[in-house]
C-alpha positions as CSV (number, residue, x, y, z in Angstrom):
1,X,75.0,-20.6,48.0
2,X,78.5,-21.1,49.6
3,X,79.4,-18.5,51.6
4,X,83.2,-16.4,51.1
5,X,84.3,-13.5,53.4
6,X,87.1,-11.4,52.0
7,X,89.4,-9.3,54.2
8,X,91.0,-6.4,52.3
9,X,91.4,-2.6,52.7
10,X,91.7,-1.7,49.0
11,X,88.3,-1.2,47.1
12,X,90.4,-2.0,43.9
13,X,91.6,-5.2,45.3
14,X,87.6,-5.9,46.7
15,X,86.3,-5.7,43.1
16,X,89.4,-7.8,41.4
17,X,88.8,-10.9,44.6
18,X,84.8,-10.1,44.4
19,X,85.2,-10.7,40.4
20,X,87.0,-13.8,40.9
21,X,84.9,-15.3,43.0
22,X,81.4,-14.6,41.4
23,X,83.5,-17.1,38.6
24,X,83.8,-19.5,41.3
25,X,79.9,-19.0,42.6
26,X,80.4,-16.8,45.5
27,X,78.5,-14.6,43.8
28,X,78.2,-12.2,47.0
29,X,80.9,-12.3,49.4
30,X,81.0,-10.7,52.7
31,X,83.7,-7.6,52.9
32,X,85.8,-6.9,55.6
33,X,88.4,-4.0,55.6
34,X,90.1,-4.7,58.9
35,X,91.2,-7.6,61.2
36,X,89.0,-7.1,64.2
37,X,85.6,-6.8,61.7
38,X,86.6,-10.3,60.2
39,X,86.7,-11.6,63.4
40,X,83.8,-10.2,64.7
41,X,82.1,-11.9,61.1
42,X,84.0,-15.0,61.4
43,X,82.1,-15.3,64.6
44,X,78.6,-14.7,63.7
45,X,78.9,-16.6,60.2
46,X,80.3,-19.7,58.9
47,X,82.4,-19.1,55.5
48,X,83.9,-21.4,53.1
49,X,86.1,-19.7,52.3
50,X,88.4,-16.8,54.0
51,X,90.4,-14.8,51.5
52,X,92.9,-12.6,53.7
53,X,94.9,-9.4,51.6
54,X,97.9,-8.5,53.9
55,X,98.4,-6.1,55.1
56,X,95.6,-5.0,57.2
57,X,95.0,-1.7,58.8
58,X,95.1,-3.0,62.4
59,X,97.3,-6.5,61.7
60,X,99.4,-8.1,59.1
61,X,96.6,-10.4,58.7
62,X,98.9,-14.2,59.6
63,X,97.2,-13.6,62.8
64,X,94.1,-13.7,61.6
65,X,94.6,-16.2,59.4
66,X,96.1,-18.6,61.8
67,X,93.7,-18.0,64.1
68,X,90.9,-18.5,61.6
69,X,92.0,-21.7,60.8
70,X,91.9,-22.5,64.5
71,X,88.2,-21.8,65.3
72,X,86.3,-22.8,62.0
73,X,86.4,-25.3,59.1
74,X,87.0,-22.4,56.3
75,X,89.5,-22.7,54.1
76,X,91.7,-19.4,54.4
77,X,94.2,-17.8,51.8
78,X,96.7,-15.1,52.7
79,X,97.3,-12.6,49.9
80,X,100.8,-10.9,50.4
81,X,103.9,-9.8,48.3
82,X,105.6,-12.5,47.1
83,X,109.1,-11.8,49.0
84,X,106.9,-11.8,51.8
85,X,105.2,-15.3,51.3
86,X,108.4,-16.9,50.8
87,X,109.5,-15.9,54.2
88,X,106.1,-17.3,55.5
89,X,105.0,-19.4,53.5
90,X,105.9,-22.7,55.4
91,X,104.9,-21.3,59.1
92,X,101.4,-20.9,57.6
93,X,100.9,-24.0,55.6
94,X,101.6,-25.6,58.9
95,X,98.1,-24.0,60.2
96,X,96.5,-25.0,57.2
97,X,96.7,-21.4,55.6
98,X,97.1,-21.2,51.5
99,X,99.7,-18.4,50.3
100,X,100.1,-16.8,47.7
101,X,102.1,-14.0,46.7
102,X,101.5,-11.0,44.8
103,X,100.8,-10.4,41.8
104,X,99.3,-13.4,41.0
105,X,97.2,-14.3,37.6
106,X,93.6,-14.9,37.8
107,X,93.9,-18.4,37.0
108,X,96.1,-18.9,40.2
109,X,93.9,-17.4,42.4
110,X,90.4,-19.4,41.5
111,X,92.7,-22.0,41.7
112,X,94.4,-21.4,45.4
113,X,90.0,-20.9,46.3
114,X,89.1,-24.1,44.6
115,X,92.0,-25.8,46.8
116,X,91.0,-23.8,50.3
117,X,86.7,-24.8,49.4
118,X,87.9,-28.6,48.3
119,X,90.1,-28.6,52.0
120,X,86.8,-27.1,53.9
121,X,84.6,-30.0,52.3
122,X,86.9,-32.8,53.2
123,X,86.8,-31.1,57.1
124,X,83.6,-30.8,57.0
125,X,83.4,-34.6,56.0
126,X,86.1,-35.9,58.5
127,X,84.4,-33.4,61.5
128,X,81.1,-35.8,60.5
129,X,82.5,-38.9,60.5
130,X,84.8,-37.7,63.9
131,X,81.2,-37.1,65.7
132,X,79.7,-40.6,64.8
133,X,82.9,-42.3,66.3
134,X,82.5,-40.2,69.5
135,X,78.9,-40.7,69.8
136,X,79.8,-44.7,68.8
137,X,82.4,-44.3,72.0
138,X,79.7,-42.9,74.2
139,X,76.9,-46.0,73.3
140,X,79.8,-48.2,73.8
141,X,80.6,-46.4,77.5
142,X,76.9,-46.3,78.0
143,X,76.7,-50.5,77.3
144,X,79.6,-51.0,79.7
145,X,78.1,-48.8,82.6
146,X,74.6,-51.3,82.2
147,X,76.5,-54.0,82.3
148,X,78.4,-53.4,85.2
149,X,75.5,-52.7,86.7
150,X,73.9,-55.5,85.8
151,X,76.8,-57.3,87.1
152,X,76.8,-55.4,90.4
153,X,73.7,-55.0,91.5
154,X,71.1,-57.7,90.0
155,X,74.2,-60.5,90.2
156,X,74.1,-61.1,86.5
157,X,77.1,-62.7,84.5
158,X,79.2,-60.6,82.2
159,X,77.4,-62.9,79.6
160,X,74.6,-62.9,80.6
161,X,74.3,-58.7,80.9
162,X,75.5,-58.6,77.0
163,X,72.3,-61.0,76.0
164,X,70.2,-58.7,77.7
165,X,70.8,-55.8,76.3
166,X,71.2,-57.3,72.9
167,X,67.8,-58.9,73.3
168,X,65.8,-55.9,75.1
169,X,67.1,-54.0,72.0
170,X,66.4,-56.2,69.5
171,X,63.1,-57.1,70.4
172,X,62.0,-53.1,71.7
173,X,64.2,-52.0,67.8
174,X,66.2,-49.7,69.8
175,X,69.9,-49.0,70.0
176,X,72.1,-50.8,72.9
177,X,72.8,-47.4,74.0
178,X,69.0,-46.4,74.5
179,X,68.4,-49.8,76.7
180,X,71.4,-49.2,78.0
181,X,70.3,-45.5,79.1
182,X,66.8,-47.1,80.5
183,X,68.7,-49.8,82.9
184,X,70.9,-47.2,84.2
185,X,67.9,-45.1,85.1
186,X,66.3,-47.9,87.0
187,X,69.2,-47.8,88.9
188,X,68.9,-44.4,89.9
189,X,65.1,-44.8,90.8
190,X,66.4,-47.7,93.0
């Protein structure tokens, strides 16, 4: 069940959001009424979604917006009055931050959490694909360290270390990077 946290003082506004959302199938939402208790949920959960209704008690709410956006893959929406969101509207889309200004029609709203839950899937797929590439970087770094020391230390050609490795891991079916990883430790038992 994907998971929504919605930061608002107003128990009327709570019901309207919580209503909305249940449509969307965030059928129980976490509640915060303040700034520094989203925070403290933001840190212990992961959310989907952040809906934000400015103002806070303890913050306008930008701030926490901003800073959500920052630390965790959610997508966030800042509910404030719409002369209000005009003047901010452009800093905070910046960060990543949807928003919209008040009043606003049901319809926009499941619309503007549709947008912020599509924008934390596509960072939760580019964030996957960004860890394969660095763990492809560090195989590749891992390679080139064996062959250097392969090069170094047992006098082997540059050639010569590449077949090597390519062979040990074919014929053992391991990665490069796991042969690689068993040569270097040779070389520190040496």
């Amino acid at each position: 069940m994907p998971k929504a946290l919605i930061v608002s003082a107003g128990n009327n506004a709570n019901e309207y959001l919580a209503k909305h959302m249940a449509e969307l199938g965030y059928t129980r939402p976490v509640m915060a009424a303040s700034g520094g208790e989203a925070r403290r949920q933001i840190d212990t959960k992961d959310f989907e979604v952040i809906i934000i209704n400015a103002p806070l008690p303890d913050e306008f709410g930008h701030e926490l917006g901003t800073d959500t956006v920052t630390k965790t893959d959610a997508g966030v929406i800042l509910l404030t009055k719409a002369a209000t969101a005009d003047q901010i509207a452009d800093k905070l889309q910046a960060f990543g931050v949807l928003v919209l200004g008040k009043p606003f029609t049901g319809a926009q709203f499941r619309q503007a959490v549709q947008i912020a839950a599509s924008n934390n899937k596509r960072l939760a797929v580019l964030r996957t694909e960004n860890a394969k590439l660095l763990d492809k970087i560090a195989q590749l770094r891992l390679v080139d360290r064996a062959k250097c020391y392969l090069i170094e230390k047992k006098h082997y050609t540059e050639t010569e270390a590449h077949r090597l490795i390519e062979k040990l891991a074919m014929d053992t079916r391991r990665s490069r990077g796991d042969v690689a990883r068993e040569i270097l430790d040779e070389e520190d038992e040496e």
